[in-house]
Tab-separated table of C-alpha atoms in Angstrom:
chain	number	residue	atom	x	y	z
A	1	VAL	CA	31.670	-19.832	-75.306
A	2	LEU	CA	31.385	-22.029	-72.210
A	3	ASP	CA	30.949	-20.889	-68.630
A	4	ASP	CA	33.523	-21.715	-65.970
A	5	PHE	CA	33.727	-25.369	-64.942
A	6	TRP	CA	31.357	-25.081	-61.970
A	7	GLY	CA	28.828	-22.947	-63.844
A	8	GLU	CA	28.811	-25.275	-66.825
A	9	ALA	CA	28.511	-28.321	-64.552
A	10	LEU	CA	25.482	-26.759	-62.876
A	11	GLU	CA	23.796	-26.147	-66.242
A	12	VAL	CA	24.498	-29.733	-67.310
A	13	TYR	CA	23.092	-30.957	-63.988
A	14	LEU	CA	19.859	-29.031	-64.546
A	15	HIS	CA	19.194	-30.915	-67.802
A	16	ASN	CA	21.074	-34.200	-67.339
A	17	PRO	CA	21.508	-34.700	-63.572
A	18	TRP	CA	22.423	-38.382	-64.023
A	19	LEU	CA	25.772	-37.447	-65.636
A	20	THR	CA	28.902	-36.463	-63.714
A	21	TYR	CA	30.306	-33.511	-65.642
A	22	SER	CA	34.026	-34.102	-65.149
A	23	ILE	CA	36.845	-31.627	-65.803
A	24	GLY	CA	37.872	-33.847	-68.717
A	25	LEU	CA	34.493	-33.433	-70.418
A	26	HIS	CA	34.643	-29.691	-69.796
A	27	ARG	CA	38.100	-29.315	-71.345
A	28	LEU	CA	37.071	-31.472	-74.287
A	29	ARG	CA	34.097	-29.209	-74.978
A	30	GLU	CA	36.267	-26.108	-74.530
A	31	SER	CA	38.750	-27.421	-77.093
A	32	GLY	CA	36.062	-27.664	-79.774
A	33	LEU	CA	36.670	-31.390	-80.291
A	34	ALA	CA	33.381	-32.543	-78.789
A	35	SER	CA	30.468	-33.772	-80.887
A	36	ASP	CA	27.313	-31.698	-81.361
A	37	MET	CA	25.531	-33.959	-78.910
A	38	MET	CA	28.074	-33.180	-76.181
A	39	ASP	CA	27.830	-29.468	-76.956
A	40	ASP	CA	24.154	-29.646	-76.002
A	41	LEU	CA	24.643	-31.265	-72.598
A	42	ASP	CA	23.871	-27.942	-70.901
A	43	GLU	CA	20.959	-27.060	-73.182
A	44	ARG	CA	18.499	-29.953	-72.988
A	45	PRO	CA	18.039	-33.538	-71.774
A	46	LEU	CA	19.718	-36.110	-73.986
A	47	SER	CA	17.498	-38.481	-75.918
A	48	LEU	CA	17.681	-42.235	-75.442
A	49	ASP	CA	19.664	-42.491	-78.674
A	50	GLU	CA	22.147	-39.922	-77.370
A	51	ILE	CA	22.409	-41.558	-73.939
A	52	HIS	CA	23.279	-44.779	-75.719
A	53	GLN	CA	25.818	-42.963	-77.908
A	54	LEU	CA	27.429	-41.152	-74.965
A	55	SER	CA	27.622	-44.366	-72.951
A	56	LYS	CA	29.481	-46.026	-75.796
A	57	MET	CA	31.871	-43.087	-76.033
A	58	LEU	CA	32.552	-43.148	-72.299
A	59	PHE	CA	32.903	-46.861	-71.700
A	60	ILE	CA	33.424	-48.798	-74.927
A	61	GLY	CA	35.029	-46.739	-77.699
A	62	GLU	CA	36.044	-47.890	-81.132
A	63	ASP	CA	37.094	-51.435	-80.273
A	64	GLY	CA	33.479	-52.470	-79.696
A	65	CYS	CA	34.581	-55.402	-77.533
A	66	VAL	CA	31.537	-54.975	-75.267
A	67	ASP	CA	27.989	-55.002	-76.558
A	68	LEU	CA	25.684	-52.347	-75.110
A	69	PRO	CA	22.001	-53.011	-75.887
A	70	HIS	CA	19.963	-50.052	-77.068
A	71	PRO	CA	17.595	-48.648	-74.414
A	72	ARG	CA	14.751	-48.307	-76.917
A	73	GLN	CA	14.886	-52.003	-77.756
A	74	ASN	CA	15.270	-53.365	-74.242
A	75	TRP	CA	15.701	-50.977	-71.334
A	76	ASN	CA	16.393	-53.684	-68.744
A	77	ASN	CA	19.202	-55.253	-70.776
A	78	PHE	CA	20.676	-51.814	-71.474
A	79	PHE	CA	20.512	-50.845	-67.804
A	80	ARG	CA	22.118	-54.076	-66.608
A	81	SER	CA	24.978	-53.779	-69.112
A	82	LEU	CA	25.490	-50.103	-68.316
A	83	THR	CA	25.598	-50.832	-64.582
A	84	ILE	CA	28.450	-53.292	-65.102
A	85	LEU	CA	30.398	-50.762	-67.183
A	86	VAL	CA	29.859	-47.890	-64.728
A	87	GLU	CA	30.934	-49.952	-61.730
A	88	LYS	CA	34.257	-50.784	-63.413
A	89	GLU	CA	35.188	-47.104	-63.789
A	90	LYS	CA	36.870	-44.835	-61.269
A	91	PRO	CA	34.635	-42.124	-59.777
A	92	GLN	CA	35.021	-38.573	-61.061
A	93	TRP	CA	35.028	-35.262	-59.207
A	94	ASN	CA	31.520	-33.825	-59.273
A	95	PRO	CA	31.693	-30.007	-58.896
A	96	VAL	CA	27.965	-29.731	-58.159
A	97	LYS	CA	27.935	-32.293	-55.335
A	98	LYS	CA	31.530	-31.458	-54.346
A	99	ARG	CA	32.594	-35.073	-54.051
A	100	LEU	CA	33.620	-38.047	-56.178
A	101	THR	CA	30.684	-39.719	-57.927
A	102	PRO	CA	30.325	-42.393	-60.624
A	103	TRP	CA	30.235	-41.244	-64.238
A	104	ILE	CA	26.513	-42.007	-64.285
A	105	ASP	CA	24.052	-41.852	-61.400
A	106	LEU	CA	22.185	-45.045	-62.257
A	107	LYS	CA	19.276	-44.393	-59.894
A	108	LYS	CA	18.735	-40.943	-61.356
A	109	LEU	CA	18.964	-42.267	-64.919
A	110	GLU	CA	16.455	-44.999	-64.078
A	111	SER	CA	14.035	-42.524	-62.523
A	112	MET	CA	14.184	-40.243	-65.565
A	113	HIS	CA	14.301	-42.762	-68.406
A	114	GLY	CA	13.379	-46.147	-66.918
A	115	GLY	CA	11.409	-48.264	-69.355
A	116	GLY	CA	13.013	-46.538	-72.335
A	117	GLU	CA	11.015	-43.324	-72.094
A	118	GLU	CA	12.142	-39.863	-73.146
A	119	SER	CA	11.976	-36.975	-70.680
A	120	SER	CA	9.079	-34.616	-71.384
A	121	GLN	CA	11.333	-31.702	-72.351
A	122	ASN	CA	13.483	-33.866	-74.595
A	123	HIS	CA	10.468	-35.398	-76.335
A	124	GLN	CA	9.495	-31.920	-77.525
A	125	GLN	CA	12.958	-30.767	-78.577
A	126	ASN	CA	15.221	-33.570	-79.667
A	127	HIS	CA	13.953	-34.752	-83.039
A	128	SER	CA	13.619	-31.218	-84.382
A	129	HIS	CA	17.135	-30.396	-83.174
A	130	TYR	CA	19.074	-33.154	-84.924
A	131	GLY	CA	18.808	-34.795	-88.305
A	132	PRO	CA	19.192	-38.558	-88.781
A	133	GLU	CA	22.781	-38.141	-89.930
A	134	GLN	CA	23.796	-36.387	-86.721
A	135	GLN	CA	21.964	-38.902	-84.511
A	136	GLN	CA	23.903	-41.719	-86.153
A	137	ARG	CA	27.292	-39.985	-85.874
A	138	PRO	CA	30.081	-42.595	-85.483
A	139	ARG	CA	31.388	-42.819	-81.950
A	140	GLU	CA	34.812	-41.518	-80.963
A	141	HIS	CA	37.519	-43.215	-78.937
A	142	ARG	CA	36.497	-44.195	-75.416
A	143	LEU	CA	36.775	-41.369	-72.931
A	144	SER	CA	37.707	-43.350	-69.860
A	145	ASN	CA	39.612	-46.471	-68.965
A	146	PRO	CA	39.276	-48.635	-65.859
A	147	GLU	CA	42.989	-49.438	-66.063
A	148	SER	CA	44.121	-45.842	-66.557
A	149	LYS	CA	46.646	-44.276	-64.202
A	150	GLU	CA	47.182	-40.699	-63.122
A	151	PRO	CA	48.792	-38.682	-65.947
A	152	SER	CA	52.509	-38.090	-65.930
A	153	CYS	CA	53.139	-34.441	-66.719
A	154	ASN	CA	56.227	-33.449	-68.659
A	155	ALA	CA	57.552	-30.591	-70.733
A	156	SER	CA	55.676	-31.606	-73.857
A	157	THR	CA	52.302	-31.221	-72.138
A	158	GLY	CA	52.538	-27.679	-70.968
A	159	LYS	CA	55.421	-27.036	-68.535
A	160	ASN	CA	57.968	-25.934	-71.152
A	161	LEU	CA	58.052	-22.163	-70.685
A	162	ASN	CA	59.691	-21.677	-74.102
A	163	LEU	CA	56.510	-22.763	-75.880
A	164	THR	CA	53.746	-20.366	-76.877
A	165	LEU	CA	50.175	-21.165	-75.918
A	166	PRO	CA	49.255	-22.356	-79.463
A	167	GLU	CA	52.330	-24.636	-79.407
A	168	VAL	CA	51.311	-26.057	-76.016
A	169	LEU	CA	47.826	-26.843	-77.297
A	170	GLN	CA	49.220	-28.296	-80.532
A	171	ARG	CA	51.466	-30.673	-78.583
A	172	TRP	CA	48.604	-31.648	-76.312
A	173	SER	CA	46.177	-32.464	-79.116
A	174	HIS	CA	48.499	-33.867	-81.813
A	175	GLN	CA	51.139	-36.565	-81.974
A	176	PRO	CA	54.906	-36.006	-82.489
A	177	PRO	CA	57.100	-35.596	-84.386
A	178	ASP	CA	55.203	-33.332	-86.830
A	179	TYR	CA	52.126	-32.777	-84.572
A	180	LYS	CA	49.689	-33.165	-87.475
A	181	THR	CA	47.908	-36.365	-86.398
A	182	SER	CA	45.487	-35.847	-83.525
A	183	TYR	CA	45.511	-38.014	-80.397
A	184	PRO	CA	42.457	-40.136	-79.497
A	185	LEU	CA	40.025	-38.612	-77.006
A	186	GLN	CA	41.154	-41.001	-74.277
A	187	HIS	CA	44.681	-39.535	-74.398
A	188	LEU	CA	43.394	-35.941	-74.441
A	189	LEU	CA	41.291	-36.451	-71.324
A	190	VAL	CA	44.095	-38.160	-69.428
A	191	LYS	CA	46.520	-35.324	-70.268
A	192	VAL	CA	44.105	-32.488	-69.480
A	193	PRO	CA	45.514	-31.861	-65.954
A	194	CYS	CA	49.008	-31.469	-67.449
A	195	THR	CA	47.969	-28.992	-70.124
A	196	PHE	CA	45.628	-26.612	-68.324
A	197	PRO	CA	45.841	-24.667	-65.034
A	198	PRO	CA	47.274	-24.868	-62.503
A	199	THR	CA	50.057	-26.945	-64.119
A	200	ASN	CA	50.176	-24.803	-67.245
A	201	THR	CA	50.363	-21.127	-66.291
A	202	LYS	CA	50.093	-20.003	-69.913
A	203	VAL	CA	46.359	-20.743	-69.872
A	204	GLU	CA	44.129	-18.384	-67.918
A	205	PRO	CA	42.589	-20.126	-64.883
A	206	HIS	CA	38.842	-20.899	-65.082
């Protein structure tokens, strides 16, 4: 069970202060669709392998049209490529700093992991926490899009008062007409504001 958005963001900040914990990431973790690595954002610092994996999920996705060097192999090349990707994205609301910030605080990431080094806490915990299969988990659809627009809310995403809460969530997470095929993560994050409070009063505010 997750804390409220602000409380969870604060816990994530304590372990991974370089990451902006957006409302989209919070709702994704609440829905149970997040990977094990994302579930641990508030528990420990991410390893270099996981930072690389998360960066791919956030900025590249399944198309793989952009190559992101691995930080263990060449930190400088990784950092330069990541900087380009981060600067193309729209800033996200940061509940800890109470302002819009980039997805990744590059200076903070550099200070913690520059040169391809693990944080001290993560060095002790990470490799005993995950097996090789979990560390090599295939990436999901990209979570953000530099060309994305503000979501357009409609009845199918939570404002239809004739729908039950399970039906609202089913229509948010799965595609019509039978609602059996799930949407990609990019779509889920874009539609989060339409599905959860305050737009959708069927879900208890957090």
